[in-house]
Protein backbone atom coordinates (compact mmCIF):
# COMPACT_ATOMS: atom_id res chain seq x y z
CA UNK A 1 0.00 0.00 0.00
CA UNK A 2 1.46 3.34 -0.95
CA UNK A 3 1.35 6.49 1.20
CA UNK A 4 0.87 9.77 -0.60
CA UNK A 5 1.11 13.33 0.67
CA UNK A 6 -0.54 16.42 -0.79
CA UNK A 7 1.87 18.73 1.06
CA UNK A 8 3.65 20.93 -1.41
CA UNK A 9 7.28 21.78 -1.07
CA UNK A 10 7.79 25.44 -0.08
CA UNK A 11 8.91 27.60 -2.93
CA UNK A 12 11.57 30.23 -2.48
CA UNK A 13 10.57 33.85 -3.08
CA UNK A 14 12.15 35.11 -6.23
CA UNK A 15 11.28 38.81 -5.92
CA UNK A 16 9.04 41.30 -4.13
CA UNK A 17 7.54 44.19 -6.01
CA UNK A 18 5.44 47.12 -4.88
CA UNK A 19 4.51 50.66 -5.68
CA UNK A 20 3.98 53.80 -3.67
CA UNK A 21 0.37 54.95 -3.32
CA UNK A 22 -0.01 58.62 -2.52
CA UNK A 23 -2.86 59.55 -0.20
CA UNK A 24 -4.28 62.97 -0.98
CA UNK A 25 -7.58 64.81 -1.04
CA UNK A 26 -8.20 64.04 -4.72
CA UNK A 27 -8.59 60.32 -4.07
CA UNK A 28 -12.24 59.26 -4.32
CA UNK A 29 -13.86 58.55 -0.96
CA UNK A 30 -15.10 55.09 -0.14
CA UNK A 31 -18.83 55.25 0.51
CA UNK A 32 -18.63 52.21 2.77
CA UNK A 33 -15.91 53.70 4.93
CA UNK A 34 -17.57 57.12 4.95
CA UNK A 35 -20.89 55.64 6.08
CA UNK A 36 -19.13 53.84 8.92
CA UNK A 37 -17.12 56.89 10.08
CA UNK A 38 -19.78 59.60 9.64
CA UNK A 39 -21.77 59.09 12.89
CA UNK A 40 -18.58 59.01 14.97
CA UNK A 41 -17.28 62.17 13.29
CA UNK A 42 -20.56 64.00 13.80
CA UNK A 43 -20.71 63.02 17.47
CA UNK A 44 -17.08 64.06 18.05
CA UNK A 45 -17.63 67.41 16.33
CA UNK A 46 -20.74 68.08 18.39
CA UNK A 47 -18.76 67.47 21.60
CA UNK A 48 -15.73 69.51 20.53
CA UNK A 49 -17.78 72.45 19.25
CA UNK A 50 -20.25 72.84 22.11
CA UNK A 51 -19.85 76.24 23.78
CA UNK A 52 -18.31 76.01 27.26
CA UNK A 53 -17.43 79.64 27.98
CA UNK A 54 -17.09 83.05 26.34
CA UNK A 55 -14.02 85.17 25.55
CA UNK A 56 -14.91 88.90 25.51
CA UNK A 57 -11.77 89.69 23.50
CA UNK A 58 -8.94 87.78 21.80
CA UNK A 59 -6.56 86.19 24.30
CA UNK A 60 -3.09 85.81 22.80
CA UNK A 61 0.47 84.93 23.72
CA UNK A 62 1.84 88.01 21.92
CA UNK A 63 0.05 90.93 23.58
CA UNK A 64 2.74 91.55 26.20
CA UNK A 65 6.52 91.79 26.38
CA UNK A 66 7.39 89.70 29.45
CA UNK A 67 3.98 88.22 30.17
CA UNK A 68 0.90 87.70 28.02
CA UNK A 69 -2.81 87.39 28.63
CA UNK A 70 -2.90 83.83 27.28
CA UNK A 71 0.19 82.69 29.18
CA UNK A 72 -1.18 84.19 32.39
CA UNK A 73 -4.52 82.48 31.86
CA UNK A 74 -2.96 79.06 31.22
CA UNK A 75 -0.65 79.26 34.24
CA UNK A 76 -3.54 80.39 36.46
CA UNK A 77 -5.67 77.52 35.17
CA UNK A 78 -2.97 75.00 36.16
CA UNK A 79 -2.73 76.62 39.60
CA UNK A 80 -6.49 76.53 40.17
CA UNK A 81 -7.32 73.15 38.68
CA UNK A 82 -4.29 71.14 39.89
CA UNK A 83 -4.13 72.52 43.44
CA UNK A 84 -6.97 70.33 44.81
CA UNK A 85 -5.19 67.23 43.47
CA UNK A 86 -1.90 68.19 45.09
CA UNK A 87 -3.53 69.12 48.41
CA UNK A 88 -5.42 65.81 48.52
CA UNK A 89 -2.24 63.82 47.94
CA UNK A 90 0.32 65.80 49.92
CA UNK A 91 -1.50 68.26 52.20
CA UNK A 92 0.49 71.04 50.54
CA UNK A 93 -0.39 73.69 47.99
CA UNK A 94 1.41 74.55 44.76
CA UNK A 95 3.78 77.48 45.32
CA UNK A 96 4.04 78.55 41.71
CA UNK A 97 3.54 77.44 38.12
CA UNK A 98 5.88 77.77 35.15
CA UNK A 99 5.11 76.61 31.62
CA UNK A 100 6.76 77.45 28.29
CA UNK A 101 5.78 80.18 25.87
CA UNK A 102 6.43 77.95 22.85
CA UNK A 103 3.92 75.36 24.04
CA UNK A 104 1.02 77.72 23.32
CA UNK A 105 0.04 76.95 19.73
CA UNK A 106 -3.05 79.06 19.07
CA UNK A 107 -4.82 82.14 20.35
CA UNK A 108 -8.24 82.04 21.99
CA UNK A 109 -10.47 83.97 19.63
CA UNK A 110 -13.18 86.33 20.79
CA UNK A 111 -16.53 84.59 21.12
CA UNK A 112 -17.55 81.10 22.13
CA UNK A 113 -14.86 78.95 23.73
CA UNK A 114 -15.12 75.19 23.18
CA UNK A 115 -13.24 71.98 23.87
CA UNK A 116 -11.81 72.31 20.37
CA UNK A 117 -10.27 75.61 21.51
CA UNK A 118 -8.30 73.73 24.15
CA UNK A 119 -7.07 71.21 21.58
CA UNK A 120 -5.93 74.04 19.31
CA UNK A 121 -4.12 75.92 22.09
CA UNK A 122 -2.57 72.81 23.64
CA UNK A 123 -2.36 70.02 21.01
CA UNK A 124 0.27 68.01 22.87
CA UNK A 125 -0.34 65.16 25.33
CA UNK A 126 1.37 67.06 28.16
CA UNK A 127 0.57 66.10 31.75
CA UNK A 128 0.79 68.36 34.81
CA UNK A 129 3.54 67.28 37.20
CA UNK A 130 4.60 68.71 40.57
CA UNK A 131 8.28 69.12 41.42
CA UNK A 132 9.76 69.75 44.86
CA UNK A 133 12.58 72.20 44.15
CA UNK A 134 15.19 73.55 46.55
CA UNK A 135 16.35 77.16 46.65
CA UNK A 136 19.26 76.88 44.20
CA UNK A 137 17.12 75.18 41.56
CA UNK A 138 14.50 77.92 41.90
CA UNK A 139 17.24 80.56 41.51
CA UNK A 140 18.39 78.80 38.34
CA UNK A 141 14.79 78.88 37.10
CA UNK A 142 14.52 82.63 37.66
CA UNK A 143 17.92 83.22 36.02
CA UNK A 144 16.71 81.28 32.98
CA UNK A 145 13.50 83.30 32.88
CA UNK A 146 15.37 86.62 33.04
CA UNK A 147 18.01 85.66 30.47
CA UNK A 148 15.48 84.24 28.00
CA UNK A 149 13.37 87.40 28.04
CA UNK A 150 10.38 85.37 26.86
CA UNK A 151 6.90 85.64 28.35
CA UNK A 152 6.85 82.12 29.77
CA UNK A 153 3.55 81.50 31.61
CA UNK A 154 3.86 82.09 35.36
CA UNK A 155 1.47 81.97 38.29
CA UNK A 156 2.23 82.50 41.98
CA UNK A 157 5.51 84.28 41.23
CA UNK A 158 6.39 87.92 40.57
CA UNK A 159 9.70 88.79 38.92
CA UNK A 160 11.07 92.30 38.41
CA UNK A 161 14.06 93.22 36.28
CA UNK A 162 15.80 96.55 35.65
CA UNK A 163 16.59 98.48 32.48
CA UNK A 164 19.72 96.39 31.87
CA UNK A 165 17.73 93.20 32.44
CA UNK A 166 19.34 92.55 35.81
CA UNK A 167 17.19 90.83 38.40
CA UNK A 168 15.77 93.30 40.94
CA UNK A 169 13.51 91.05 42.99
CA UNK A 170 11.22 88.08 42.90
CA UNK A 171 8.42 87.00 45.19
CA UNK A 172 6.69 83.64 45.56
CA UNK A 173 3.09 83.76 46.77
CA UNK A 174 3.74 87.40 47.70
CA UNK A 175 6.60 86.52 50.07
CA UNK A 176 10.36 87.06 49.61
CA UNK A 177 12.25 84.11 48.22
CA UNK A 178 13.63 81.78 50.91
CA UNK A 179 16.85 80.07 49.87
CA UNK A 180 16.37 77.34 52.48
CA UNK A 181 12.81 76.46 51.56
CA UNK A 182 11.64 73.68 49.25
CA UNK A 183 8.98 74.89 46.81
CA UNK A 184 6.27 72.89 45.07
CA UNK A 185 6.29 73.85 41.40
CA UNK A 186 3.74 72.80 38.79
CA UNK A 187 4.86 72.37 35.19
CA UNK A 188 4.45 69.91 32.31
CA UNK A 189 6.07 66.49 32.09
CA UNK A 190 7.88 67.69 28.94
CA UNK A 191 9.56 70.56 30.76
CA UNK A 192 10.25 68.41 33.84
CA UNK A 193 12.53 66.32 31.65
CA UNK A 194 14.52 69.41 30.63
CA UNK A 195 12.56 70.31 27.51
CA UNK A 196 13.07 73.81 26.08
CA UNK A 197 16.52 73.81 27.76
CA UNK A 198 14.92 74.01 31.22
CA UNK A 199 17.53 71.78 32.83
CA UNK A 200 16.90 73.32 36.27
CA UNK A 201 13.73 71.21 36.47
CA UNK A 202 15.92 68.11 36.65
CA UNK A 203 17.20 69.30 40.06
CA UNK A 204 14.27 68.07 42.09
CA UNK A 205 13.56 65.91 45.11
CA UNK A 206 10.03 64.78 44.36
CA UNK A 207 7.95 64.35 41.24
CA UNK A 208 4.18 63.91 41.45
CA UNK A 209 2.59 62.84 38.19
CA UNK A 210 -0.99 64.07 38.51
CA UNK A 211 -2.12 62.19 35.41
CA UNK A 212 -3.99 65.39 34.55
CA UNK A 213 -3.54 66.65 31.00
CA UNK A 214 -2.97 70.38 30.59
CA UNK A 215 -5.63 70.36 27.91
CA UNK A 216 -8.16 68.71 30.23
CA UNK A 217 -7.43 71.30 32.92
CA UNK A 218 -8.31 73.97 30.35
CA UNK A 219 -11.55 72.24 29.43
CA UNK A 220 -12.52 71.83 33.10
CA UNK A 221 -11.85 75.53 33.68
CA UNK A 222 -13.91 76.51 30.64
CA UNK A 223 -16.82 74.49 32.05
CA UNK A 224 -16.42 76.11 35.46
CA UNK A 225 -16.55 79.76 34.38
CA UNK A 226 -18.96 81.74 32.25
CA UNK A 227 -16.50 84.29 30.87
CA UNK A 228 -12.71 84.04 30.52
CA UNK A 229 -10.80 86.77 32.34
CA UNK A 230 -7.24 87.26 31.17
CA UNK A 231 -4.90 90.24 30.85
CA UNK A 232 -1.27 91.32 30.81
CA UNK A 233 -0.22 92.24 34.37
CA UNK A 234 2.84 92.73 36.57
CA UNK A 235 3.88 89.14 37.31
CA UNK A 236 7.00 89.57 35.14
CA UNK A 237 7.90 93.19 34.40
CA UNK A 238 10.74 95.58 33.71
CA UNK A 239 11.03 98.57 36.04
CA UNK A 240 13.16 101.73 36.04
CSV table of C-alpha atoms in Angstrom, one decimal, residues 54-189:
chain,number,residue,atom,x,y,z
A,54,UNK,CA,-17.1,83.0,26.3
A,55,UNK,CA,-14.0,85.2,25.6
A,56,UNK,CA,-14.9,88.9,25.5
A,57,UNK,CA,-11.8,89.7,23.5
A,58,UNK,CA,-8.9,87.8,21.8
A,59,UNK,CA,-6.6,86.2,24.3
A,60,UNK,CA,-3.1,85.8,22.8
A,61,UNK,CA,0.5,84.9,23.7
A,62,UNK,CA,1.8,88.0,21.9
A,63,UNK,CA,0.0,90.9,23.6
A,64,UNK,CA,2.7,91.6,26.2
A,65,UNK,CA,6.5,91.8,26.4
A,66,UNK,CA,7.4,89.7,29.5
A,67,UNK,CA,4.0,88.2,30.2
A,68,UNK,CA,0.9,87.7,28.0
A,69,UNK,CA,-2.8,87.4,28.6
A,70,UNK,CA,-2.9,83.8,27.3
A,71,UNK,CA,0.2,82.7,29.2
A,72,UNK,CA,-1.2,84.2,32.4
A,73,UNK,CA,-4.5,82.5,31.9
A,74,UNK,CA,-3.0,79.1,31.2
A,75,UNK,CA,-0.7,79.3,34.2
A,76,UNK,CA,-3.5,80.4,36.5
A,77,UNK,CA,-5.7,77.5,35.2
A,78,UNK,CA,-3.0,75.0,36.2
A,79,UNK,CA,-2.7,76.6,39.6
A,80,UNK,CA,-6.5,76.5,40.2
A,81,UNK,CA,-7.3,73.2,38.7
A,82,UNK,CA,-4.3,71.1,39.9
A,83,UNK,CA,-4.1,72.5,43.4
A,84,UNK,CA,-7.0,70.3,44.8
A,85,UNK,CA,-5.2,67.2,43.5
A,86,UNK,CA,-1.9,68.2,45.1
A,87,UNK,CA,-3.5,69.1,48.4
A,88,UNK,CA,-5.4,65.8,48.5
A,89,UNK,CA,-2.2,63.8,47.9
A,90,UNK,CA,0.3,65.8,49.9
A,91,UNK,CA,-1.5,68.3,52.2
A,92,UNK,CA,0.5,71.0,50.5
A,93,UNK,CA,-0.4,73.7,48.0
A,94,UNK,CA,1.4,74.5,44.8
A,95,UNK,CA,3.8,77.5,45.3
A,96,UNK,CA,4.0,78.6,41.7
A,97,UNK,CA,3.5,77.4,38.1
A,98,UNK,CA,5.9,77.8,35.1
A,99,UNK,CA,5.1,76.6,31.6
A,100,UNK,CA,6.8,77.4,28.3
A,101,UNK,CA,5.8,80.2,25.9
A,102,UNK,CA,6.4,77.9,22.9
A,103,UNK,CA,3.9,75.4,24.0
A,104,UNK,CA,1.0,77.7,23.3
A,105,UNK,CA,0.0,76.9,19.7
A,106,UNK,CA,-3.0,79.1,19.1
A,107,UNK,CA,-4.8,82.1,20.4
A,108,UNK,CA,-8.2,82.0,22.0
A,109,UNK,CA,-10.5,84.0,19.6
A,110,UNK,CA,-13.2,86.3,20.8
A,111,UNK,CA,-16.5,84.6,21.1
A,112,UNK,CA,-17.5,81.1,22.1
A,113,UNK,CA,-14.9,78.9,23.7
A,114,UNK,CA,-15.1,75.2,23.2
A,115,UNK,CA,-13.2,72.0,23.9
A,116,UNK,CA,-11.8,72.3,20.4
A,117,UNK,CA,-10.3,75.6,21.5
A,118,UNK,CA,-8.3,73.7,24.2
A,119,UNK,CA,-7.1,71.2,21.6
A,120,UNK,CA,-5.9,74.0,19.3
A,121,UNK,CA,-4.1,75.9,22.1
A,122,UNK,CA,-2.6,72.8,23.6
A,123,UNK,CA,-2.4,70.0,21.0
A,124,UNK,CA,0.3,68.0,22.9
A,125,UNK,CA,-0.3,65.2,25.3
A,126,UNK,CA,1.4,67.1,28.2
A,127,UNK,CA,0.6,66.1,31.8
A,128,UNK,CA,0.8,68.4,34.8
A,129,UNK,CA,3.5,67.3,37.2
A,130,UNK,CA,4.6,68.7,40.6
A,131,UNK,CA,8.3,69.1,41.4
A,132,UNK,CA,9.8,69.8,44.9
A,133,UNK,CA,12.6,72.2,44.1
A,134,UNK,CA,15.2,73.6,46.5
A,135,UNK,CA,16.4,77.2,46.6
A,136,UNK,CA,19.3,76.9,44.2
A,137,UNK,CA,17.1,75.2,41.6
A,138,UNK,CA,14.5,77.9,41.9
A,139,UNK,CA,17.2,80.6,41.5
A,140,UNK,CA,18.4,78.8,38.3
A,141,UNK,CA,14.8,78.9,37.1
A,142,UNK,CA,14.5,82.6,37.7
A,143,UNK,CA,17.9,83.2,36.0
A,144,UNK,CA,16.7,81.3,33.0
A,145,UNK,CA,13.5,83.3,32.9
A,146,UNK,CA,15.4,86.6,33.0
A,147,UNK,CA,18.0,85.7,30.5
A,148,UNK,CA,15.5,84.2,28.0
A,149,UNK,CA,13.4,87.4,28.0
A,150,UNK,CA,10.4,85.4,26.9
A,151,UNK,CA,6.9,85.6,28.3
A,152,UNK,CA,6.9,82.1,29.8
A,153,UNK,CA,3.6,81.5,31.6
A,154,UNK,CA,3.9,82.1,35.4
A,155,UNK,CA,1.5,82.0,38.3
A,156,UNK,CA,2.2,82.5,42.0
A,157,UNK,CA,5.5,84.3,41.2
A,158,UNK,CA,6.4,87.9,40.6
A,159,UNK,CA,9.7,88.8,38.9
A,160,UNK,CA,11.1,92.3,38.4
A,161,UNK,CA,14.1,93.2,36.3
A,162,UNK,CA,15.8,96.5,35.6
A,163,UNK,CA,16.6,98.5,32.5
A,164,UNK,CA,19.7,96.4,31.9
A,165,UNK,CA,17.7,93.2,32.4
A,166,UNK,CA,19.3,92.6,35.8
A,167,UNK,CA,17.2,90.8,38.4
A,168,UNK,CA,15.8,93.3,40.9
A,169,UNK,CA,13.5,91.1,43.0
A,170,UNK,CA,11.2,88.1,42.9
A,171,UNK,CA,8.4,87.0,45.2
A,172,UNK,CA,6.7,83.6,45.6
A,173,UNK,CA,3.1,83.8,46.8
A,174,UNK,CA,3.7,87.4,47.7
A,175,UNK,CA,6.6,86.5,50.1
A,176,UNK,CA,10.4,87.1,49.6
A,177,UNK,CA,12.3,84.1,48.2
A,178,UNK,CA,13.6,81.8,50.9
A,179,UNK,CA,16.9,80.1,49.9
A,180,UNK,CA,16.4,77.3,52.5
A,181,UNK,CA,12.8,76.5,51.6
A,182,UNK,CA,11.6,73.7,49.3
A,183,UNK,CA,9.0,74.9,46.8
A,184,UNK,CA,6.3,72.9,45.1
A,185,UNK,CA,6.3,73.8,41.4
A,186,UNK,CA,3.7,72.8,38.8
A,187,UNK,CA,4.9,72.4,35.2
A,188,UNK,CA,4.5,69.9,32.3
A,189,UNK,CA,6.1,66.5,32.1
